[in-house]
Structure formats: C-alpha cells, structure tokens
PDB file of C-alpha atoms in Angstrom:
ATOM      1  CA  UNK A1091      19.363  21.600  24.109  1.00 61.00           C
ATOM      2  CA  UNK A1092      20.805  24.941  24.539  1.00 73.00           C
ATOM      3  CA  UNK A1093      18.715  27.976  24.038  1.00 81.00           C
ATOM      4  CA  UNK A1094      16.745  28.747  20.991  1.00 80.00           C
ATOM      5  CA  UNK A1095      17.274  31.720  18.165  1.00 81.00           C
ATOM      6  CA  UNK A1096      15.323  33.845  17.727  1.00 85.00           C
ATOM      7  CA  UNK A1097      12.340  31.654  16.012  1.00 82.00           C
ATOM      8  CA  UNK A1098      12.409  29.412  18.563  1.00 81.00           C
ATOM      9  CA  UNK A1099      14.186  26.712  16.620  1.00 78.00           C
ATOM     10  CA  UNK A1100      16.788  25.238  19.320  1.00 77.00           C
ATOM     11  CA  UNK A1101      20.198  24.155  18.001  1.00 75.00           C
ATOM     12  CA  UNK A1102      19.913  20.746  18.781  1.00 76.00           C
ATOM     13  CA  UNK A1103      17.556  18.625  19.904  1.00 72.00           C
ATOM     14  CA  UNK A1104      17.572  15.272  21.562  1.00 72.00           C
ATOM     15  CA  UNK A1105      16.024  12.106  20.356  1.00 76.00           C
ATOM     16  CA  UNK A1106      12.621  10.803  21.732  1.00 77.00           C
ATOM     17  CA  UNK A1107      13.124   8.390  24.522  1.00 81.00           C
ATOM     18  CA  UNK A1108      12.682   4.716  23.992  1.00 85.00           C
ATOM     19  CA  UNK A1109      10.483   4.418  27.255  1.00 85.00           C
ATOM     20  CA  UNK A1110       7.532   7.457  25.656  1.00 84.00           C
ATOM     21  CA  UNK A1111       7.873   6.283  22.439  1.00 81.00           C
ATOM     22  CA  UNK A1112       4.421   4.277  21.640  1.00 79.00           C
ATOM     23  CA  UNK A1113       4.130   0.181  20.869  1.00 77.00           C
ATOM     24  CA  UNK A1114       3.697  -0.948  17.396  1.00 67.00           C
ATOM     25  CA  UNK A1115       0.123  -2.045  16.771  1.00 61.00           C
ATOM     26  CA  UNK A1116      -1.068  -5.517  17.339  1.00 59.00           C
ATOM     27  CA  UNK A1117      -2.311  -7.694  14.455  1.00 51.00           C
ATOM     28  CA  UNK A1118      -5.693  -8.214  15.507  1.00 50.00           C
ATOM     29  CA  UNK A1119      -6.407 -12.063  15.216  1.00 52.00           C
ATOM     30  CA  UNK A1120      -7.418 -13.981  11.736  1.00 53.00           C
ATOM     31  CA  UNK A1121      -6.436 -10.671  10.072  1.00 56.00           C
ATOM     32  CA  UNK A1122      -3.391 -10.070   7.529  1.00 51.00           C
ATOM     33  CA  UNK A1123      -0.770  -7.828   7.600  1.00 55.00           C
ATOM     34  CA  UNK A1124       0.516  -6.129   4.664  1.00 53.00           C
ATOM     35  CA  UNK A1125       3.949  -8.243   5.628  1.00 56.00           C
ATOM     36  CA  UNK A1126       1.602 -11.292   4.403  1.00 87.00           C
ATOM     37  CA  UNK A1127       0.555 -10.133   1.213  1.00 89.00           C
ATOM     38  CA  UNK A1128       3.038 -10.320  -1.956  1.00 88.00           C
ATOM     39  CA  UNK A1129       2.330  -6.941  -3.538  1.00 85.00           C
ATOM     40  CA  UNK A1130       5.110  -6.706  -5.871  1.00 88.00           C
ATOM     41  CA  UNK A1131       4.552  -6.325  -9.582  1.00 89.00           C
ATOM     42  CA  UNK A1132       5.741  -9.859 -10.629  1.00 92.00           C
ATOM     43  CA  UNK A1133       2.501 -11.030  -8.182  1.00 92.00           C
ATOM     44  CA  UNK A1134       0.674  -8.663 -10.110  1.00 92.00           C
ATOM     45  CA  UNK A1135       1.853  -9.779 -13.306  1.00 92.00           C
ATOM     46  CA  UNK A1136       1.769 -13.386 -12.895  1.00 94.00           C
ATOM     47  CA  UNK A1137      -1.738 -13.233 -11.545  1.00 94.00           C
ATOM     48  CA  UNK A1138      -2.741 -10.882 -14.390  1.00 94.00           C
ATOM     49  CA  UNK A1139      -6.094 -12.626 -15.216  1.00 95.00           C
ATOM     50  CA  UNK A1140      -6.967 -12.189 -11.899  1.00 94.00           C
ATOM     51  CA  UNK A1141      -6.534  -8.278 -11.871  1.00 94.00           C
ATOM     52  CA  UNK A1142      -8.081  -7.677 -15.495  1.00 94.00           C
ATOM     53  CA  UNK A1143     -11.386  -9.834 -13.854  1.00 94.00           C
ATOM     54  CA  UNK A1144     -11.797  -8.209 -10.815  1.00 94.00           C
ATOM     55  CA  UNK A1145     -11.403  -4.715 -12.503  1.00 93.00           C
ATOM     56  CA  UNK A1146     -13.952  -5.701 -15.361  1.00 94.00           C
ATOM     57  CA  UNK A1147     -16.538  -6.603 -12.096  1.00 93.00           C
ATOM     58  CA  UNK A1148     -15.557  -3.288 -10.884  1.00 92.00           C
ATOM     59  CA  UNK A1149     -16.784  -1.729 -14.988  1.00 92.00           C
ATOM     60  CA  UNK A1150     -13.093  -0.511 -15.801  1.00 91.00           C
ATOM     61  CA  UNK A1151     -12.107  -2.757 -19.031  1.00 92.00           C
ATOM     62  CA  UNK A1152      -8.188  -2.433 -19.062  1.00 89.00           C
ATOM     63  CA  UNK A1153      -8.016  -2.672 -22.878  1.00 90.00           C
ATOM     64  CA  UNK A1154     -10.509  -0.052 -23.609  1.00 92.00           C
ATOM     65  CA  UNK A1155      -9.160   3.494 -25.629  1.00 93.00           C
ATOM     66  CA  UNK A1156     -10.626   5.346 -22.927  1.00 91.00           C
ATOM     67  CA  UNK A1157      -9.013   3.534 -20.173  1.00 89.00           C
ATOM     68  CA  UNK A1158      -5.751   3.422 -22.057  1.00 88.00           C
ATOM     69  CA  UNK A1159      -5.745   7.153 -22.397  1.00 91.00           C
ATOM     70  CA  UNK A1160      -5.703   7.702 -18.658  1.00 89.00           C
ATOM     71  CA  UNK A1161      -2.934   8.329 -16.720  1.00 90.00           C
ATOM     72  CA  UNK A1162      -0.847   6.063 -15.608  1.00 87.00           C
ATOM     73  CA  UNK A1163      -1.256   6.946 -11.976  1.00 90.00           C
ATOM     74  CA  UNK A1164      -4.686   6.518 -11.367  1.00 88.00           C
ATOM     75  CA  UNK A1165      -4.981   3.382 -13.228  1.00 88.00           C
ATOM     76  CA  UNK A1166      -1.641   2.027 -11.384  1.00 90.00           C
ATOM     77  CA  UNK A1167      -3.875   3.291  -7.856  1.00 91.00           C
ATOM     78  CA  UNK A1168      -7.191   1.105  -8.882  1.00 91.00           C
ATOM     79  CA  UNK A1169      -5.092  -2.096  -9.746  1.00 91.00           C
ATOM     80  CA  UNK A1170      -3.157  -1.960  -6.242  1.00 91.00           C
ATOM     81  CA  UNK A1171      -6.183  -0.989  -4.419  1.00 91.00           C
ATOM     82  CA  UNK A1172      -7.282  -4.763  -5.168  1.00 92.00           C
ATOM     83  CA  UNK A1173      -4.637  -5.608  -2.976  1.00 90.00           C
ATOM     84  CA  UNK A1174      -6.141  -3.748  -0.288  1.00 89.00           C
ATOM     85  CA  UNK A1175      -9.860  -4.711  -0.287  1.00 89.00           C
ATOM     86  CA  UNK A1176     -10.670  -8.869  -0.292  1.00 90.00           C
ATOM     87  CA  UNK A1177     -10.971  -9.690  -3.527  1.00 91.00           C
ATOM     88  CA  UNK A1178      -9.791 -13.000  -5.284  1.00 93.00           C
ATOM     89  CA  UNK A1179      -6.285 -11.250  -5.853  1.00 92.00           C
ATOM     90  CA  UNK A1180      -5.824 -10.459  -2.201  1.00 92.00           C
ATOM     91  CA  UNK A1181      -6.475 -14.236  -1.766  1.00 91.00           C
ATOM     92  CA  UNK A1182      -4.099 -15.511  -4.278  1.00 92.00           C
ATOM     93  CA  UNK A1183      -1.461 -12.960  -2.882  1.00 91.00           C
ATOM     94  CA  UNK A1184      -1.600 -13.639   0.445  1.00 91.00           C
ATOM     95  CA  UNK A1185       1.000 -15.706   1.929  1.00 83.00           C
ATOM     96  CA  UNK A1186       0.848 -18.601   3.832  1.00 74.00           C
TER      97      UNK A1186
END
C-alpha cells in the first residue's frame, strides 16, 4: 500500500488473502505424520536400547572415544534421523 521508496520497499504491505493462500497437504493413506510420532527426548531416552541398537547396525558405537569426541550436533542429527527413516524406534514411537 502506498507508494514505494526509493528501493522499492513499500511502506506497508497487506497480508496474503485467505482465498490464494494454498491447502495444507493431505496425509496420504497408511502413512504417519510427524504429529504421530513422540520425538521428544524422554521417548528417546526411555527407548535408549533401541537407539544405541539401531545405531550399532548403522557401525556408529555410541560409547566409542572416537564417537564421543564428536560434536554434539552431528551425533544429536544421526540419533533423530532414526525417527525419520522406519526403523524399530520409529515403530516404538509412533502413536497409536
């Protein structure tokens, strides 16, 4: 609204209407949501066995120097990407 400066910016602008504003996604069928999945840490942590097996079938041992002297980061992103790919965790998580 009104007329822009002089990078273009316009001094205020009006939200998107509801009516061009796209529909959520569909679940597709027999699939989960992330909604249906518990991913908080206590999940994690109270279905520790689980993560420390799946990640030892993956060949990253938790408890090894090596692994230990990583970052926290990319360790953190390899435990919660267990959530995301169907592994016995993702089972166990899942809600029902």
């Amino acid at each position: 609204m009104g007329t822009p400066d002089a990078e273009g910016w316009f001094p205020d602008y009006k939200p998107v209407p509801q009516h061009l504003k796209p529909e959520a996604p569909n679940a597709l069928p027999g699939k989960t949501t992330s909604a249906d999945i518990d991913g908080s840490l206590l999940a994690l942590i109270t279905n520790w066995r689980l993560v420390v097996a799946e990640l030892a079938e993956r060949g990253i041992d938790l408890y090894d120097p090596a692994v230990l002297a990583r970052p926290w980061p990319g360790v953190r992103a390899v435990i919660f990407s267990l959530i995301d790919s169907p592994t016995r965790l993702r089972a166990v998580l899942t809600r029902r």
